[in-house]
PDB file of C-alpha atoms in Angstrom:
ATOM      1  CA  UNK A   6      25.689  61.445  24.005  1.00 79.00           C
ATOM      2  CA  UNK A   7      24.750  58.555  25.966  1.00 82.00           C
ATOM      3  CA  UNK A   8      26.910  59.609  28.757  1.00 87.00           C
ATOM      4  CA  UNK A   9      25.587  62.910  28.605  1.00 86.00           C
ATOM      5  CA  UNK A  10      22.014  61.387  28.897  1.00 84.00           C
ATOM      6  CA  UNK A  11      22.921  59.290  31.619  1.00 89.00           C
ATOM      7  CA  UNK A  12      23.679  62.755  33.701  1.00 87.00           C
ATOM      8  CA  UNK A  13      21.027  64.255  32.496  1.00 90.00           C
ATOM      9  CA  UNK A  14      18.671  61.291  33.586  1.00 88.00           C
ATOM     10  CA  UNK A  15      20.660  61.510  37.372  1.00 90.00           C
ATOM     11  CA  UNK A  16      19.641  65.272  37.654  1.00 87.00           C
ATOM     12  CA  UNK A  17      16.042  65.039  36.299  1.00 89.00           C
ATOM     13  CA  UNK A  18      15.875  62.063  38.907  1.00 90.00           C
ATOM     14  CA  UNK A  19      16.532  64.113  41.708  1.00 91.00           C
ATOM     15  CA  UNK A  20      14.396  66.220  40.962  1.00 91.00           C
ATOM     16  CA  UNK A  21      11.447  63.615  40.589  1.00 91.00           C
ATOM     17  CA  UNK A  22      12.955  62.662  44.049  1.00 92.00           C
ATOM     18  CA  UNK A  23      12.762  65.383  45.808  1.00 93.00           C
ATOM     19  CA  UNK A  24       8.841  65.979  44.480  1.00 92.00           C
ATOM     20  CA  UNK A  25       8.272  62.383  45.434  1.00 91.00           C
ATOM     21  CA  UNK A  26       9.532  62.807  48.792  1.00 94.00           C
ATOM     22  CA  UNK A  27       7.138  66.067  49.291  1.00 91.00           C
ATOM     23  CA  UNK A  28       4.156  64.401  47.611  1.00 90.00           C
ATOM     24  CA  UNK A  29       3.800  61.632  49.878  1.00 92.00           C
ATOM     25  CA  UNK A  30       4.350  64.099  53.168  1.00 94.00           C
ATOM     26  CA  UNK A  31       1.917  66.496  51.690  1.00 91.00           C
ATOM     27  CA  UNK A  32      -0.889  64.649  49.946  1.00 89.00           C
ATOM     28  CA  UNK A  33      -3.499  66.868  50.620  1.00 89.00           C
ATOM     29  CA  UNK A  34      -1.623  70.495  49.730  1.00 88.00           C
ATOM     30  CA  UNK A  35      -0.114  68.591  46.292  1.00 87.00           C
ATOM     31  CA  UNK A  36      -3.531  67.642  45.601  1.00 88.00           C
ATOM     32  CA  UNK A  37      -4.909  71.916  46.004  1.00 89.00           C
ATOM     33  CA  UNK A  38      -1.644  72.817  44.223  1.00 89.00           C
ATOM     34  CA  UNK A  39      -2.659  70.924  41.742  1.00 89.00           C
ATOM     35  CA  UNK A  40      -6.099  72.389  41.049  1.00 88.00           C
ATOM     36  CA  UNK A  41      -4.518  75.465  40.193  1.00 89.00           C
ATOM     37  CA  UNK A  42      -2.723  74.413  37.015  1.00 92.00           C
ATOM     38  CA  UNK A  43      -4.217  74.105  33.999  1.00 93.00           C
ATOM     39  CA  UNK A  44      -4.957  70.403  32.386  1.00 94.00           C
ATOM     40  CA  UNK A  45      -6.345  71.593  29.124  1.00 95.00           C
ATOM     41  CA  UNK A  46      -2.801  73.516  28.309  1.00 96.00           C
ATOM     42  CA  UNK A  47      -0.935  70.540  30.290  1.00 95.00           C
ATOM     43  CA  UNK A  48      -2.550  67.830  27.465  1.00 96.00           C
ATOM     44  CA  UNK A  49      -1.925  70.536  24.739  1.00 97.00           C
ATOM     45  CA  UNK A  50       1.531  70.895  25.794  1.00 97.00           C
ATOM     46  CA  UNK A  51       2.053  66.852  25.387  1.00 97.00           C
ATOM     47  CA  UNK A  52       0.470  66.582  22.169  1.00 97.00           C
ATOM     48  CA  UNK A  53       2.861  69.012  20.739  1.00 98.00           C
ATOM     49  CA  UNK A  54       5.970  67.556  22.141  1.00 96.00           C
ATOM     50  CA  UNK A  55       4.663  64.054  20.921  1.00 97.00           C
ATOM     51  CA  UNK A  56       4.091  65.432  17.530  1.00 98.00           C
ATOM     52  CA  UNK A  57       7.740  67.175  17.912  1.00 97.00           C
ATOM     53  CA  UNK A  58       9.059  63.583  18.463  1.00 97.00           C
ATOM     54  CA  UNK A  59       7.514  62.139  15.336  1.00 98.00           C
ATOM     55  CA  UNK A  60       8.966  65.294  13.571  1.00 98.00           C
ATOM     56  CA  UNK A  61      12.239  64.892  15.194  1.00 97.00           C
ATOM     57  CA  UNK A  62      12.468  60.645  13.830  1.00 97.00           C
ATOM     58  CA  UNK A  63      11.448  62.242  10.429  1.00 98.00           C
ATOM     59  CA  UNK A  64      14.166  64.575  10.824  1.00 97.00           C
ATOM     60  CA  UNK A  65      16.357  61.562  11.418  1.00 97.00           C
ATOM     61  CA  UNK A  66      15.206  59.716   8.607  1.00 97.00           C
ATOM     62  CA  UNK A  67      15.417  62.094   5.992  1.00 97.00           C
ATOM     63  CA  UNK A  68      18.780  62.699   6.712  1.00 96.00           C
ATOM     64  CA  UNK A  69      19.545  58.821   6.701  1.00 96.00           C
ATOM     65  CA  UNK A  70      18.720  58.576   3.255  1.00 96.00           C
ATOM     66  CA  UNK A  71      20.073  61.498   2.408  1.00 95.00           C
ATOM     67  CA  UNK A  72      17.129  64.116   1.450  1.00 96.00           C
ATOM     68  CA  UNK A  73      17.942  67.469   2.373  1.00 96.00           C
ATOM     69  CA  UNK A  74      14.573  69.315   1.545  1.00 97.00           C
ATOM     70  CA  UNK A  75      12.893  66.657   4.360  1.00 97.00           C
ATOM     71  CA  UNK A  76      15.396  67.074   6.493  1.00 97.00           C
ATOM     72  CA  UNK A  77      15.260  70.826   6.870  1.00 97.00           C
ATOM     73  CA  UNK A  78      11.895  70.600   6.790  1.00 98.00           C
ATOM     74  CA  UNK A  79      11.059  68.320   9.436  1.00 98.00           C
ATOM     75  CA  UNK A  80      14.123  70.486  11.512  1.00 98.00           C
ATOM     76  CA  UNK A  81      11.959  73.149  11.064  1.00 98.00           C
ATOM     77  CA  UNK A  82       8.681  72.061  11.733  1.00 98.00           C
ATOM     78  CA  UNK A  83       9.953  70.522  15.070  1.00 98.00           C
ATOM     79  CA  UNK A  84      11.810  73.927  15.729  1.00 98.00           C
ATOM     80  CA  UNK A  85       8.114  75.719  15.538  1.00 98.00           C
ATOM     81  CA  UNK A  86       6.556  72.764  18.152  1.00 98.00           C
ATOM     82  CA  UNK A  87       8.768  73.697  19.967  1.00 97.00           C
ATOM     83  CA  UNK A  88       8.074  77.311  19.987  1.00 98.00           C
ATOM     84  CA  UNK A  89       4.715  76.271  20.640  1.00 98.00           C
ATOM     85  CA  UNK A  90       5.039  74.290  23.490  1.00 97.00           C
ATOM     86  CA  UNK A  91       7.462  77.186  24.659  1.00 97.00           C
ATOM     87  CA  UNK A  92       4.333  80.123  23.971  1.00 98.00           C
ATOM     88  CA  UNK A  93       2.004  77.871  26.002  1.00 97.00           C
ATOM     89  CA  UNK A  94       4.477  77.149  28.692  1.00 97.00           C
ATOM     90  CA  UNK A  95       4.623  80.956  29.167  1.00 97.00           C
ATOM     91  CA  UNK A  96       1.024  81.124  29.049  1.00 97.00           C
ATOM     92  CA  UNK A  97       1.045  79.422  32.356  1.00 96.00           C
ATOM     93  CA  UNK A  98       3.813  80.599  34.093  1.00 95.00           C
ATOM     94  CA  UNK A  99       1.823  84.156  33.197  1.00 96.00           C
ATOM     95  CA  UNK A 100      -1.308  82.950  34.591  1.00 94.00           C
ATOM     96  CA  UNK A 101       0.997  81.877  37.506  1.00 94.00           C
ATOM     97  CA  UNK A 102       2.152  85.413  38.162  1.00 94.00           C
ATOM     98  CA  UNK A 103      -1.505  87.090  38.031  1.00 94.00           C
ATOM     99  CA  UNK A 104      -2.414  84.692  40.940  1.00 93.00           C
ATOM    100  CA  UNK A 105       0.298  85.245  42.925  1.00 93.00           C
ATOM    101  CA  UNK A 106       1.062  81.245  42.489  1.00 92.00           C
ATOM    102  CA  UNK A 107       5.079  82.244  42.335  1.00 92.00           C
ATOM    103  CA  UNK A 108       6.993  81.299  45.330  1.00 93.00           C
ATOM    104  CA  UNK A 109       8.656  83.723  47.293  1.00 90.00           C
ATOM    105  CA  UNK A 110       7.191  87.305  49.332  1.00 90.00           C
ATOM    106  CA  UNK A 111       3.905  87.371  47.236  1.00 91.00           C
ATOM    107  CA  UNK A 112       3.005  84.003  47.035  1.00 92.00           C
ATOM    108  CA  UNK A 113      -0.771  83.492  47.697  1.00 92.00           C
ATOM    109  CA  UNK A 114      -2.744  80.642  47.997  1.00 91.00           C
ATOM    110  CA  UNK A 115      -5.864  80.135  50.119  1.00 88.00           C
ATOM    111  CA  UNK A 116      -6.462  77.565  52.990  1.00 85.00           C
ATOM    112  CA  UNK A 117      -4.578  75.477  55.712  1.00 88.00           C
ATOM    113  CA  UNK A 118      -2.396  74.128  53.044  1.00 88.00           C
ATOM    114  CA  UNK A 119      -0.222  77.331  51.886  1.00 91.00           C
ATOM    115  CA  UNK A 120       3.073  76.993  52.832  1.00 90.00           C
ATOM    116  CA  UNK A 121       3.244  73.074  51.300  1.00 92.00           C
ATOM    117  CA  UNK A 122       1.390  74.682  48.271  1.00 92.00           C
ATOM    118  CA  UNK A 123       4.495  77.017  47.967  1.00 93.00           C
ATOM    119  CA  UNK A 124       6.461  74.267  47.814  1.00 93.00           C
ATOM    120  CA  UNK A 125       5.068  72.032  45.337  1.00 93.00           C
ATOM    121  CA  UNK A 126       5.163  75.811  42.847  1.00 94.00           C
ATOM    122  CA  UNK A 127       8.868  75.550  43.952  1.00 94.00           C
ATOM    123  CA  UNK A 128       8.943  72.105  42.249  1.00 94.00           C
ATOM    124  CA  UNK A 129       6.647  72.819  39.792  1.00 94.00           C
ATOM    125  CA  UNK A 130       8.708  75.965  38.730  1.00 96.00           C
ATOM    126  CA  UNK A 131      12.144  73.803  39.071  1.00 95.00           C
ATOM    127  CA  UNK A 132      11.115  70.864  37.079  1.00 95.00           C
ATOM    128  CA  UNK A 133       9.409  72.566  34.417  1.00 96.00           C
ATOM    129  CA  UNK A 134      11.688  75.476  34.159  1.00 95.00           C
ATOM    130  CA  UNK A 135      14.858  72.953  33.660  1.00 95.00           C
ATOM    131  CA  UNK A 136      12.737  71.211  31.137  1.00 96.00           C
ATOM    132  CA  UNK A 137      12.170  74.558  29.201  1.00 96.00           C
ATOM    133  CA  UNK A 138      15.836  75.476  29.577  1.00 96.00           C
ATOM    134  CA  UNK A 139      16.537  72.182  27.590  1.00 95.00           C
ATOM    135  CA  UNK A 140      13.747  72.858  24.845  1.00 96.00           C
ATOM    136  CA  UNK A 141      15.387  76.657  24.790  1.00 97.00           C
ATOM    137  CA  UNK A 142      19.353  74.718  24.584  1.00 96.00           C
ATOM    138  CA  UNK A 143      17.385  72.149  21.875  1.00 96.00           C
ATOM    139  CA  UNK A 144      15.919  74.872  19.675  1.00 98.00           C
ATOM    140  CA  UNK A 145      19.259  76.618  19.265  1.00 98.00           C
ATOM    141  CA  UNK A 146      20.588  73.248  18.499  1.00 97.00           C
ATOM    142  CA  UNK A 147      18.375  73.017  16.027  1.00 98.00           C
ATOM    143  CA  UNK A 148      18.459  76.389  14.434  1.00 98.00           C
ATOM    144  CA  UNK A 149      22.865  75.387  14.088  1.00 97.00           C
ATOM    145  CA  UNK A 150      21.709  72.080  12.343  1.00 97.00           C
ATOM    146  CA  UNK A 151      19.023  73.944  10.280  1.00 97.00           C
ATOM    147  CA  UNK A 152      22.100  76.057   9.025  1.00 97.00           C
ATOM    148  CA  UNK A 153      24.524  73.245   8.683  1.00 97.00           C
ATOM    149  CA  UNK A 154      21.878  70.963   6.311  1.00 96.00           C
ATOM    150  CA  UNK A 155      21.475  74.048   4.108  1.00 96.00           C
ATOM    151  CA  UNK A 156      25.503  74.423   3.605  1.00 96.00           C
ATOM    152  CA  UNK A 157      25.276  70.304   2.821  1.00 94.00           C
ATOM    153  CA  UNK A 158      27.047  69.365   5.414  1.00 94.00           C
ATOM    154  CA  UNK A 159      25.048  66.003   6.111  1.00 92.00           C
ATOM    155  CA  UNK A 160      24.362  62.889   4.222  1.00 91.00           C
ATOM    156  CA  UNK A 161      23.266  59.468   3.853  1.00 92.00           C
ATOM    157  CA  UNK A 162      26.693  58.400   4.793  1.00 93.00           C
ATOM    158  CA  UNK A 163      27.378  61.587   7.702  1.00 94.00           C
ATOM    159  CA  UNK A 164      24.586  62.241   9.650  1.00 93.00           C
ATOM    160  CA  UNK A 165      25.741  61.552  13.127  1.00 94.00           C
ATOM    161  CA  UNK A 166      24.540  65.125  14.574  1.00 95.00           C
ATOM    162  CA  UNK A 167      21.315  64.765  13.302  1.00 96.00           C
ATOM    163  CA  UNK A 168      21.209  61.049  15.385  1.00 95.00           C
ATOM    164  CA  UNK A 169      22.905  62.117  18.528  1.00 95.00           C
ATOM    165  CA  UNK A 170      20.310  65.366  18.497  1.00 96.00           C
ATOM    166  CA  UNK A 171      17.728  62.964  18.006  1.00 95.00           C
ATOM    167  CA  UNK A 172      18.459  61.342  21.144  1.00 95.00           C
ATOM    168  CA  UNK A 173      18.638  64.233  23.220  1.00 95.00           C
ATOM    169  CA  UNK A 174      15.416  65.971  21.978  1.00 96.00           C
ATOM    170  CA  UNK A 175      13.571  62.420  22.872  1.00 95.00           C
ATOM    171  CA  UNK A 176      14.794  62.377  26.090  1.00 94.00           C
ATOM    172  CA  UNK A 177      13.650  65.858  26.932  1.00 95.00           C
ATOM    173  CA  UNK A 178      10.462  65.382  25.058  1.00 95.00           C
ATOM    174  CA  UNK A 179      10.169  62.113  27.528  1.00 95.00           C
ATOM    175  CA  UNK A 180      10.732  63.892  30.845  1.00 95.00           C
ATOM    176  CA  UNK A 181       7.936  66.254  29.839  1.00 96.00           C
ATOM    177  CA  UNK A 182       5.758  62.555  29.431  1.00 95.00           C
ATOM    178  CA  UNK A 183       6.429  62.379  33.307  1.00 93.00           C
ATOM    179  CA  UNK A 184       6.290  65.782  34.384  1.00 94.00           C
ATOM    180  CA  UNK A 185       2.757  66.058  32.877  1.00 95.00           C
ATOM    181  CA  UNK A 186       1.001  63.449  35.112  1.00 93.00           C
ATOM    182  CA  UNK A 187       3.070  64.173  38.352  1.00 92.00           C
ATOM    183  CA  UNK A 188       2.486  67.733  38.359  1.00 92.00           C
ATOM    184  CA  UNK A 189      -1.112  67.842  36.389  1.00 91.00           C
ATOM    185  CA  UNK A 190      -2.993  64.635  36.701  1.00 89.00           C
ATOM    186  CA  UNK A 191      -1.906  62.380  39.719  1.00 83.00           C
ATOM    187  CA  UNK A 192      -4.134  62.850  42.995  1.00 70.00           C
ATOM    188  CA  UNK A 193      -5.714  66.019  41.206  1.00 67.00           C
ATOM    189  CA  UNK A 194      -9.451  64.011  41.955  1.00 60.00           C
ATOM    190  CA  UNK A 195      -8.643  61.693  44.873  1.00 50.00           C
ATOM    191  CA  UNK A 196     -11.013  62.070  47.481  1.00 42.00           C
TER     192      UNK A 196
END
């Protein structure tokens, strides 16, 4: 798992990279990009996947000490924060599609800036749409260990799925920590 973390951490990093790279060419276009997403839904969206971590560690607890009931549980309850986060993510990328803030023939976007601004939606649409694939990939996860706690197949002494999904729903809730302030927060009231 730690392996697979590792490559997951190399590809996310490009990505930063890349947006990085574009950020500091394009200061001012980031900056009017950015006034077009939604902060509110952005803090929202954080809050949840915090709270999903917490869930998550309970998840991971119960299952250390054996209790079923709190394990399934807390599976489930971080299961339906992540549905949230998922309904609220489409929110946006809805409210994306109404302005014409999708990249590609009917893009749209007012001022000097709108090519750049196109290409900080690519990023924005790149980085969070991996980041939902892996909430989509984590949720089905879940659902199979949801199913595999009810047919007892975990306890105190065998709960290494439950650990090793631990890991890899932190690390995706913890790439959402820096997408959040790179895409929402950072330069949004520079002068």
């Amino acid at each position: 798992m730690w392996l697979f973390l590792l490559t997951e951490i190399m590809f996310f990093g490009g990505l930063f990279t890349g947006y990085g790279v574009y950020r500091f060419m394009y200061p001012e276009a980031w900056k009017e990009a950015a006034h077009h997403l939604d902060v509110t839904l952005g803090a929202i969206n954080t809050a949840v996947l915090i709270l999903s971590s917490l869930t998550m560690a309970l998840a991971v607890h119960s299952a250390q000490l054996g209790k079923k009931k709190l394990l399934i549980i807390f599976l489930i309850t971080t299961l339906v924060l992540g549905l949230i986060f998922l309904g609220i993510k489409t929110k946006e990328y809805s409210d994306k599609f109404e302005h014409h803030l999708i990249p590609g023939t009917d893009f749209h976007f007012e001022g000097p800036w709108a090519h750049q601004a196109m290409l900080y939606y690519c990023f924005y649409f790149a980085m969070t749409g991996m980041h939902a694939l892996h909430m989509i990939i984590g949720m089905v996860t879940i659902c199979v260990l949801i199913r595999m706690a009810a047919k007892n197949k975990f306890s105190a002494a065998y709960h290494t799925h439950i650990e090793l999904f631990g890991l890899y729903w932190h690390f995706v809730d913890i790439v959402w920590i820096f997408l959040f302030p790179l895409l929402y927060l950072i330069g949004r009231h520079a002068s």
